[in-house]
Structures are given as C-alpha cells and as structure tokens.
Amino acid sequence: MVRFVIRRLLQMVVTFAGATFLVYALMFANQNDPIQALAGERPVSDAVREVLTERYHLDEPFLVQYGYYMRDLLTGDFGTTLNGRPIGEIMADAWPNTVKLALLALFFAVLFGVAAGLVAGLRRGSVFDTSTLALTLVVVGLPIIVLAPIAQLIFGVKLGWFPTTAGARPSLYGLILPALVLGAASTATMMRLTRASVAENVRADHVRTARAKGLSSRRVVGVHVLRTSLIPVVTLIGVDLGTLMAGAIVTEGVFNIPGVGSKLLLGIQTEDGPLVVGFVSVLVVVFLVSNLLVDLVYALLDPRIRL
Amino acid sequence: MQVRRLIAWTAVPLVATLGLAGCSGDDDAKVDPSGVVSIQIAEPQHLLPSNTNDSSGIQVLSALFAPLVSFDKDAKPVPDAASSITSDDHKVWTIKLKDGYTFHNGEKVTSDDYINAWNYAAYYPNAQNNSYFFSRIDGYAATQSSDPDGPEGPEKAPLPRSKTMSGLKKIDDLTFQVTLSEPFTEFATMLGYSAFYPLPDAAFSAPGVINKDYESAPIGNGPFQMNGKWEHDARVEVQRYEPYPGTKPKVGGVEFRIYLQPSAAYADVLSDNLDVIPQIPTESISTAPDDLGERFERSSASQFQFLAFPTHESEFANPEVRRAISMAIDRDEIVRSIFKGSQQSARSFVSPVVAGYRENTCGAACEFSPQQAKQMYEQAGGPKKIQISYNSDGPHKDWVDATCNQLNANLGVECTATPEAKLADLLTKVQNKVPVGVFRLGWIMDYPSMESYLGPLYTTSGSSNYYGYSNADFDSLVKQGAAAPTQEESIKFYQQAEDILARDMPVIPLRFSQNNFGYSTRVRHVVVDLYSRIDLTQIEVLS
C-alpha cells in the first residue's frame, strides 16, 4: 500500500513536468501575436509592442521562454498576464469558485444519481425505472449550452427561486442552480451506471449468500449490494471531478462565476501561455490526485482488490 | 424601425430641463439620493487614464475623474473642470482651471497635475496605449523613440531625447499653456477624452514613475471616489465624493459589476438584480422590447463599419463601379436580418455623434436600387468576380456572407467572402498590395469631431488610410478645417470635404453602431453619452 502510493507520487512528478512542457509547447505553437490578441481590433503602438515584447521575452526562442517560465515557477511565481496582473492572484480568485462549484455539482450528482440508480436497479421495469431512464436520456441529450440558459430563465428570471447569477463571490445558495446544471449530465450517467451495477449485483453469489444467512434486506442492500456497485461510480467520480473543474466554461459564463474554465478560455483567446499553463498545471495535479484517491477507495470498497 | 434619436450628452442646460421634466412627470416615484446603482462592465484592462482604452475602463474612469470639457446636446465642447480654454491662433492654447477642485485624497488640483500626467502618457518607454493622443502637442516627437531593428529585433530602442513635452508650460497653479506643433481649431474637443485626465502627486512614487498600487484604487478629481479596491473579476465600487464642486450626481454610489458575458448581465437586469446593461447582446435584442418595454432604449454610437476598395487595383479604379456596388447592397435588410436592429444603416461618412453630422450625405449612391446598380455596373465594366476579405477574429462572417449574396443576386457577379485570421494579417496584406479584393474595416473616433473620421481615414497621409485614397482637394479642405478660426467654420470645410467623398466613394459606408441599453425598474434617466458611457450625473435610483 505504502509502496504503491510512493510509486504513484513519483510518477506524478514526471507526468506533471511532461504536461506543463507539452501545454507550454502547444501554446507557443499556437501563438501568433498575443499583444494584438489582447488589444482586440484596436491598433497597437510601436512603444507598447516593444515594451511588452521586451518584458515578456516574446521575441526569444521557445526553450528560452520555457526556461524563464520554469525558473519563475520553481520560486512560486506564476508570472503575470500581458496587462500586468499576477497570475498567482488570478488563480487564488478563480480556484475557490471552481472547487466549490465542482464539489457541489459532484455532490448533487452522487446524491441524486446513486439514490435514483439504486431504486431503479432494485425495481427494474417499474414506472420509476422507466421514467428515470427516459429522463436521463433527455438530460444526456441536452447540451449544457442549452440547459444552462433555460434553467436560468425558468428558475432564476421567471420563478425567482434562485439568484439569476452567482457572481464572483458566490453564496452557497447562489451556487445551487449552477451546480445542478453543471452536474446534470454526470447525474444522469451516474444513475445509469448505478442502476446497471445494482441490477447485476442483486443476483451475485455473495448477495444470495447474505440473503440466505437471513440478513435484513436493509443490510443486504446497504452493505452487500451498494458497496460493490459503487466501484464503477467511484471511477466515474475521479474522472468527473477534473472534467467538472476544467469544463465549466459555459456554466461559468451563464451564471457569471469567474472560475478556472473562463480563465482558461481567456488565456487561450489572448494567447497567454503562462496563464494557460498555470491553470493546466494545477488541473493536472487535480486529475492525478483524484485518480490516486480513486485507486485507494477501490481497496476499501472491494476487499478482493489488493494494492 | 423606430430608432430613438439620441439624447446622449452631458450638458448643463439639458440636465436642467430633464430635471424639470422629472419633477412634473413622475412625482409618484421617489428618488433615493443615497441609492447605489449597479452597472455592468467587463473586467477593465487598466484603470490608468493614459493607458485605458477599453470601454469598461473608460466607464469606471468617468466616475472617478472630471474632464476638462464635456459636451452639450449638439456635441459641442463646453468647459467642465476648466473655466476656459482659449487661443488666439489655435496653436498656443491657454487652459484655466476652475478653483475648488480637489483629488479624493484632499490634494488640490493644479496645472502641474495635468502636465505631469500628460508627460507620463506621452513618454515612449512608458508604453501607454493613449500616448498618440498627445502627438499634436509641441515636443511630442522628442519624447518618442523607435527601435532600429523593429520590435522583434534584438536591439533596444534608444531612450528618447526628452522626458517632457516642450509644449506644456505652467503659468500658475490654475493656468497652463499648451503649444501645438500645428494650429488645430478643435483641440478643446480632444480634451473631453479620458486620456487627458490629471493625476495627483499620490499617483507617482517618483517623478515619472506610477505608483504600482495606484491602479487598484485610482484617486481622481471626479464626482465619485473609490470605495475599497478594484476587485478583479468581481466589481469596482465608488461612492459620491461630497467636496466635488461640479454637477453633483443624484446617486450615492455606483457598483460597476464585472460580468464574463453580457447575456448573464441581461438575465440579471430582467430579474432586477442589476440596474443597467449598456449593450444588450444581439441574441436578446429581438426579445428586449417585450422583456423591458420602455426600459429598452437605443442611441447612436461612434463606431463606423465600411467596405474599402484598394484603389491601386485597376478593376475598382472607376468610381462608378464603387457606386454601383454600394447601390446593390441592401443595408437595411442586413441590419434587420443579421443584426436584429442592433446597428443602424450608414449613409454618411462620419458618425451621428459628432457635431456637423448630416444624414444621408452619400445620397443616391447609398440608396438600394438593384436595377440601376446592375446597369451602372455593366456600363462601367466592373469585374465579374469580387472578393470581400474580412478578419475572422471578429463577428463579421455572417454579414459579409450576406453582402456577397446580395452582390451575386443584384449584380450578377461571382462574389466570394474570404476570411483572414486576424485584422493585423489583413492589414499587412493590404499594405503589401497583396490582392485581397474589397475589404471590411471599422473605425472608432478618437475625439468627437468630424476630423477624427476624415483625417485618419481619407486624407492622403491618414494613419488608417489603408486603401490609398488620395484627393488633393479633399486633403486641403480637411487642412483648412483644422485651422479655421471657429468650430462652426471648421465644420463647413469638413462638410465640403465629406461631399467629395460622396462623389469619389473610396469606401462604402455600411453601418453605425448603436448603444442598445436596458435598465431595471429601480432606476430612471439612464442616458448614454457620445463615448458610449452611462452618464452618471443624470441617472437616478428610485426608493
């Protein structure tokens, strides 16, 4: 177990270094004229161009630029954007919003997905089962770019149940609607996964044995069925956490929550290598750590798995 | 389409009448003089007057600073923080400041504050976005430099000869003199722009060096002062500055709320969570009259969209060809179907926000008449194939495609719309005379004057004359206008010059931008000025 964790942590260092290098290289290859990209359609004067080129080493070859970036990164300095804002500060503002939103979305997804999946799996063919199946189909089929504005219009503007936008310093209440929207697709997937898994495990040998021992059906379902059924769900959680953090661009825009997704989009639009690499590096860490946790949880859920 | 003609200027007389109308008209609604109004902005790029050129930053600065001149309802400049701006020869200008203005930290506003700010803005190594606004001042050239091998090369530009402009001279604490390198009648008009705001001593950590914390809480001389710091991606809050001696605002403060997308701001206005959205997104324009009713308004803005002809290409050399193409374009249809009425058709060469604007100066050449256009086009021997180039990093594909379809149908030509990745790429090609066919351009005025359109766009040496139009009569009229003794006389020359454009058609005017703004039920008297800023002296919050 300990050896496993240490091995994975060492692998992480290599993956992390490789990922930052790759992303930096990709950003550099995509870089056309970041100074013009920042100015939009306005012309850029020679003075501005010269000073910015100088300050951000934009005229240097790729490896030199990467060297400057890594040198600063190792001293904890993420660099500054082209209009002079420290990227570390941007990350400190954006990450808490994103983490709150993603965790809340994941919470709702697990809560509703697993509960509905369990009921549907136990009562296959019932009205509940067929209607939730149809509902998940609709939710999975609706892209978030449609779902988010509709949810905002109905529950925010028309009914007034939730604030229309959450804002830069969102309250927990303000985040509920965005989190439900963001987690909708995950909820649907989780529900289908749990249902299939439960349906299979109900007929498994160990569950039959448990019933034969005369255990209460509550304990059979809660411990023997659910626990083993959660393995695929936990895998999905590990993957989803990263996706929910990086891929919330639409939700963040519609509900005006400045987070990681919108900053990444801004970084790509303004061809700002350091901004993108900073966020992606942290995302890589999030992916790696959550996958490690998933592997550890496997062992807890299924005693047959040894690390 | 009903376009509400604008009521968009900060003028003392106008404010007075509006105030009266307010008293008689809606007595039942009570105004809360300490209410806070919230206005949507995007994250500003900078909050330093000399470096701010994005509309969000300009909106925030308009709360914190008082301009030397503001504009009356005819877009004519009237002194604001200045008591007078005078000149006998339009070369040496004397600016007298009103007494009693203080910065928000209590510092008295003096002529030094203007001189220091302007010198900082102009100085080449400071790389300020608005540096070029000072280029008419004598001695500007000495503060500039140029890189011997271009910005990409390894060599650095040498330091400029001077840190200050010789044309700026202090007379006393409230008077200073500005000498221009050439006479310019409308110099006072330029001073309304945010680049010309003063900076307090507190803004500088050493002479010529801006304090690095200044932008997070700018100290100005205007009607509002910062309430806390600039909260990036969240908000900028300002509160009324009580010692301000100018026109007092009717609200206690303003919250400039930062939005990632205007669509989110629009949803907030609908649910009264936000008071003002200065530009409703195009996708919501068609539902806005139903959603907001009276609270949806439009006014003209300064941006001008046009198609330009590379005059070095012989196929477009004949003005008749250019007129025929112009007449084959149904501007109103494109405005209606592509822009949902969020812009307005242009039939003049200068924007409606400037003094001297006349409607329809383009005349018959901008009227849609397909039969006549086709006949003219064939007689003049126009090319069988037309290419329209545009930059795909802006929202131009739809309307360029639509324009091409109209030309195909109405002129019987084969028109292709060709995207270029960036505007800079397109302009480089044009400058290197790579054939790109007809190409699109947009223009935003630098200062509210006809000259700000005519000079840079159409004079032979104009900074944005990418199409090589050159007409000696036109050049001399613009020059005469710039040196005429009064603004009225300047305008006469400019209008004559504009008439030449209508004959030569170096460009096809297509559209002017509009402010399509909306507001919540909490506020009234929402007015947009000619820089497309919400006028903070007129807006009122209802209690």
PDB file of N, CA, C and O in Angstrom, chain B residues 9-45:
ATOM      1  N   TRP B   9     -26.025  63.532 -24.330  1.00  0.00           N
ATOM      2  CA  TRP B   9     -24.864  64.317 -23.921  1.00  0.00           C
ATOM      3  C   TRP B   9     -25.020  64.967 -22.563  1.00  0.00           C
ATOM      4  O   TRP B   9     -26.096  65.389 -22.172  1.00  0.00           O
ATOM      5  N   THR B  10     -23.890  65.099 -21.903  1.00  0.00           N
ATOM      6  CA  THR B  10     -23.869  65.739 -20.609  1.00  0.00           C
ATOM      7  C   THR B  10     -23.859  67.229 -20.819  1.00  0.00           C
ATOM      8  O   THR B  10     -22.841  67.794 -21.135  1.00  0.00           O
ATOM      9  N   ALA B  11     -24.975  67.871 -20.640  1.00  0.00           N
ATOM     10  CA  ALA B  11     -24.933  69.305 -20.818  1.00  0.00           C
ATOM     11  C   ALA B  11     -25.692  69.940 -19.690  1.00  0.00           C
ATOM     12  O   ALA B  11     -26.718  69.426 -19.250  1.00  0.00           O
ATOM     13  N   VAL B  12     -25.195  71.038 -19.219  1.00  0.00           N
ATOM     14  CA  VAL B  12     -25.846  71.678 -18.079  1.00  0.00           C
ATOM     15  C   VAL B  12     -27.293  72.055 -18.420  1.00  0.00           C
ATOM     16  O   VAL B  12     -28.199  71.704 -17.676  1.00  0.00           O
ATOM     17  N   PRO B  13     -27.542  72.734 -19.554  1.00  0.00           N
ATOM     18  CA  PRO B  13     -28.935  73.092 -19.851  1.00  0.00           C
ATOM     19  C   PRO B  13     -29.838  71.868 -19.976  1.00  0.00           C
ATOM     20  O   PRO B  13     -30.958  71.859 -19.484  1.00  0.00           O
ATOM     21  N   LEU B  14     -29.309  70.820 -20.602  1.00  0.00           N
ATOM     22  CA  LEU B  14     -30.098  69.617 -20.815  1.00  0.00           C
ATOM     23  C   LEU B  14     -30.445  68.968 -19.481  1.00  0.00           C
ATOM     24  O   LEU B  14     -31.563  68.542 -19.246  1.00  0.00           O
ATOM     25  N   VAL B  15     -29.460  68.945 -18.605  1.00  0.00           N
ATOM     26  CA  VAL B  15     -29.693  68.356 -17.287  1.00  0.00           C
ATOM     27  C   VAL B  15     -30.813  69.108 -16.596  1.00  0.00           C
ATOM     28  O   VAL B  15     -31.717  68.530 -16.015  1.00  0.00           O
ATOM     29  N   ALA B  16     -30.769  70.446 -16.711  1.00  0.00           N
ATOM     30  CA  ALA B  16     -31.775  71.263 -16.049  1.00  0.00           C
ATOM     31  C   ALA B  16     -33.177  70.926 -16.563  1.00  0.00           C
ATOM     32  O   ALA B  16     -34.094  70.683 -15.789  1.00  0.00           O
ATOM     33  N   THR B  17     -33.337  70.869 -17.892  1.00  0.00           N
ATOM     34  CA  THR B  17     -34.671  70.596 -18.426  1.00  0.00           C
ATOM     35  C   THR B  17     -35.128  69.201 -18.055  1.00  0.00           C
ATOM     36  O   THR B  17     -36.282  68.992 -17.701  1.00  0.00           O
ATOM     37  N   LEU B  18     -34.204  68.253 -18.114  1.00  0.00           N
ATOM     38  CA  LEU B  18     -34.574  66.886 -17.761  1.00  0.00           C
ATOM     39  C   LEU B  18     -35.022  66.827 -16.314  1.00  0.00           C
ATOM     40  O   LEU B  18     -35.979  66.165 -15.977  1.00  0.00           O
ATOM     41  N   GLY B  19     -34.291  67.547 -15.489  1.00  0.00           N
ATOM     42  CA  GLY B  19     -34.642  67.595 -14.079  1.00  0.00           C
ATOM     43  C   GLY B  19     -36.059  68.106 -13.894  1.00  0.00           C
ATOM     44  O   GLY B  19     -36.854  67.523 -13.169  1.00  0.00           O
ATOM     45  N   LEU B  20     -36.410  69.188 -14.609  1.00  0.00           N
ATOM     46  CA  LEU B  20     -37.748  69.759 -14.517  1.00  0.00           C
ATOM     47  C   LEU B  20     -38.794  68.747 -14.986  1.00  0.00           C
ATOM     48  O   LEU B  20     -39.800  68.522 -14.335  1.00  0.00           O
ATOM     49  N   ALA B  21     -38.482  68.143 -16.159  1.00  0.00           N
ATOM     50  CA  ALA B  21     -39.416  67.156 -16.691  1.00  0.00           C
ATOM     51  C   ALA B  21     -39.637  66.055 -15.664  1.00  0.00           C
ATOM     52  O   ALA B  21     -40.750  65.583 -15.468  1.00  0.00           O
ATOM     53  N   GLY B  22     -38.572  65.698 -14.986  1.00  0.00           N
ATOM     54  CA  GLY B  22     -38.667  64.656 -13.971  1.00  0.00           C
ATOM     55  C   GLY B  22     -39.629  65.063 -12.868  1.00  0.00           C
ATOM     56  O   GLY B  22     -40.466  64.278 -12.435  1.00  0.00           O
ATOM     57  N   CYS B  23     -39.541  66.337 -12.453  1.00  0.00           N
ATOM     58  CA  CYS B  23     -40.386  66.795 -11.356  1.00  0.00           C
ATOM     59  C   CYS B  23     -41.861  66.756 -11.731  1.00  0.00           C
ATOM     60  O   CYS B  23     -42.700  66.300 -10.968  1.00  0.00           O
ATOM     61  N   SER B  24     -42.160  67.232 -12.950  1.00  0.00           N
ATOM     62  CA  SER B  24     -43.564  67.313 -13.317  1.00  0.00           C
ATOM     63  C   SER B  24     -44.099  65.956 -13.747  1.00  0.00           C
ATOM     64  O   SER B  24     -45.249  65.645 -13.525  1.00  0.00           O
ATOM     65  N   GLY B  25     -43.224  65.154 -14.359  1.00  0.00           N
ATOM     66  CA  GLY B  25     -43.691  63.921 -14.972  1.00  0.00           C
ATOM     67  C   GLY B  25     -43.977  62.790 -13.999  1.00  0.00           C
ATOM     68  O   GLY B  25     -45.084  62.271 -13.961  1.00  0.00           O
ATOM     69  N   ASP B  26     -42.986  62.428 -13.199  1.00  0.00           N
ATOM     70  CA  ASP B  26     -43.208  61.255 -12.366  1.00  0.00           C
ATOM     71  C   ASP B  26     -43.006  61.603 -10.896  1.00  0.00           C
ATOM     72  O   ASP B  26     -42.022  61.244 -10.288  1.00  0.00           O
ATOM     73  N   ASP B  27     -43.967  62.296 -10.363  1.00  0.00           N
ATOM     74  CA  ASP B  27     -43.926  62.710  -8.976  1.00  0.00           C
ATOM     75  C   ASP B  27     -44.074  61.537  -8.022  1.00  0.00           C
ATOM     76  O   ASP B  27     -43.510  61.519  -6.946  1.00  0.00           O
ATOM     77  N   ASP B  28     -44.881  60.566  -8.491  1.00  0.00           N
ATOM     78  CA  ASP B  28     -45.221  59.463  -7.607  1.00  0.00           C
ATOM     79  C   ASP B  28     -44.002  58.639  -7.207  1.00  0.00           C
ATOM     80  O   ASP B  28     -43.953  58.086  -6.122  1.00  0.00           O
ATOM     81  N   ALA B  29     -42.983  58.585  -8.113  1.00  0.00           N
ATOM     82  CA  ALA B  29     -41.801  57.808  -7.802  1.00  0.00           C
ATOM     83  C   ALA B  29     -40.839  58.660  -6.970  1.00  0.00           C
ATOM     84  O   ALA B  29     -40.504  59.765  -7.356  1.00  0.00           O
ATOM     85  N   LYS B  30     -40.404  58.133  -5.856  1.00  0.00           N
ATOM     86  CA  LYS B  30     -39.472  58.872  -5.003  1.00  0.00           C
ATOM     87  C   LYS B  30     -38.049  58.495  -5.366  1.00  0.00           C
ATOM     88  O   LYS B  30     -37.735  57.331  -5.586  1.00  0.00           O
ATOM     89  N   VAL B  31     -37.196  59.531  -5.411  1.00  0.00           N
ATOM     90  CA  VAL B  31     -35.804  59.285  -5.747  1.00  0.00           C
ATOM     91  C   VAL B  31     -35.006  59.131  -4.465  1.00  0.00           C
ATOM     92  O   VAL B  31     -35.189  59.881  -3.517  1.00  0.00           O
ATOM     93  N   ASP B  32     -34.143  58.130  -4.448  1.00  0.00           N
ATOM     94  CA  ASP B  32     -33.295  57.898  -3.285  1.00  0.00           C
ATOM     95  C   ASP B  32     -31.922  58.498  -3.563  1.00  0.00           C
ATOM     96  O   ASP B  32     -31.151  57.962  -4.348  1.00  0.00           O
ATOM     97  N   PRO B  33     -31.603  59.655  -2.922  1.00  0.00           N
ATOM     98  CA  PRO B  33     -30.355  60.332  -3.255  1.00  0.00           C
ATOM     99  C   PRO B  33     -29.118  59.582  -2.778  1.00  0.00           C
ATOM    100  O   PRO B  33     -28.003  59.920  -3.164  1.00  0.00           O
ATOM    101  N   SER B  34     -29.301  58.597  -1.915  1.00  0.00           N
ATOM    102  CA  SER B  34     -28.117  57.853  -1.474  1.00  0.00           C
ATOM    103  C   SER B  34     -28.108  56.441  -2.051  1.00  0.00           C
ATOM    104  O   SER B  34     -27.286  55.612  -1.664  1.00  0.00           O
ATOM    105  N   GLY B  35     -29.011  56.173  -2.987  1.00  0.00           N
ATOM    106  CA  GLY B  35     -29.085  54.841  -3.581  1.00  0.00           C
ATOM    107  C   GLY B  35     -27.838  54.510  -4.392  1.00  0.00           C
ATOM    108  O   GLY B  35     -27.140  55.388  -4.882  1.00  0.00           O
ATOM    109  N   VAL B  36     -27.561  53.229  -4.496  1.00  0.00           N
ATOM    110  CA  VAL B  36     -26.405  52.776  -5.268  1.00  0.00           C
ATOM    111  C   VAL B  36     -26.912  52.103  -6.537  1.00  0.00           C
ATOM    112  O   VAL B  36     -27.776  51.233  -6.479  1.00  0.00           O
ATOM    113  N   VAL B  37     -26.395  52.544  -7.670  1.00  0.00           N
ATOM    114  CA  VAL B  37     -26.817  51.972  -8.944  1.00  0.00           C
ATOM    115  C   VAL B  37     -25.741  50.988  -9.408  1.00  0.00           C
ATOM    116  O   VAL B  37     -24.549  51.227  -9.222  1.00  0.00           O
ATOM    117  N   SER B  38     -26.178  49.846  -9.953  1.00  0.00           N
ATOM    118  CA  SER B  38     -25.206  48.872 -10.443  1.00  0.00           C
ATOM    119  C   SER B  38     -25.193  48.870 -11.968  1.00  0.00           C
ATOM    120  O   SER B  38     -26.237  48.898 -12.609  1.00  0.00           O
ATOM    121  N   ILE B  39     -24.001  48.885 -12.525  1.00  0.00           N
ATOM    122  CA  ILE B  39     -23.820  48.969 -13.974  1.00  0.00           C
ATOM    123  C   ILE B  39     -22.902  47.846 -14.415  1.00  0.00           C
ATOM    124  O   ILE B  39     -21.870  47.584 -13.785  1.00  0.00           O
ATOM    125  N   GLN B  40     -23.286  47.186 -15.504  1.00  0.00           N
ATOM    126  CA  GLN B  40     -22.464  46.082 -15.993  1.00  0.00           C
ATOM    127  C   GLN B  40     -21.223  46.591 -16.714  1.00  0.00           C
ATOM    128  O   GLN B  40     -21.288  47.525 -17.512  1.00  0.00           O
ATOM    129  N   ILE B  41     -20.075  45.991 -16.422  1.00  0.00           N
ATOM    130  CA  ILE B  41     -18.871  46.214 -17.225  1.00  0.00           C
ATOM    131  C   ILE B  41     -18.200  44.857 -17.439  1.00  0.00           C
ATOM    132  O   ILE B  41     -18.601  43.868 -16.830  1.00  0.00           O
ATOM    133  N   ALA B  42     -17.203  44.827 -18.303  1.00  0.00           N
ATOM    134  CA  ALA B  42     -16.327  43.656 -18.383  1.00  0.00           C
ATOM    135  C   ALA B  42     -15.092  43.984 -17.540  1.00  0.00           C
ATOM    136  O   ALA B  42     -14.929  45.118 -17.116  1.00  0.00           O
ATOM    137  N   GLU B  43     -14.269  43.010 -17.267  1.00  0.00           N
ATOM    138  CA  GLU B  43     -13.052  43.288 -16.490  1.00  0.00           C
ATOM    139  C   GLU B  43     -12.203  44.320 -17.252  1.00  0.00           C
ATOM    140  O   GLU B  43     -11.791  44.083 -18.376  1.00  0.00           O
ATOM    141  N   PRO B  44     -11.969  45.513 -16.648  1.00  0.00           N
ATOM    142  CA  PRO B  44     -11.166  46.511 -17.351  1.00  0.00           C
ATOM    143  C   PRO B  44      -9.729  46.016 -17.532  1.00  0.00           C
ATOM    144  O   PRO B  44      -9.239  45.243 -16.714  1.00  0.00           O
ATOM    145  N   GLN B  45      -9.097  46.465 -18.615  1.00  0.00           N
ATOM    146  CA  GLN B  45      -7.692  46.067 -18.796  1.00  0.00           C
ATOM    147  C   GLN B  45      -6.771  46.915 -17.934  1.00  0.00           C
ATOM    148  O   GLN B  45      -5.767  46.439 -17.420  1.00  0.00           O
TER     149      GLN B  45
END
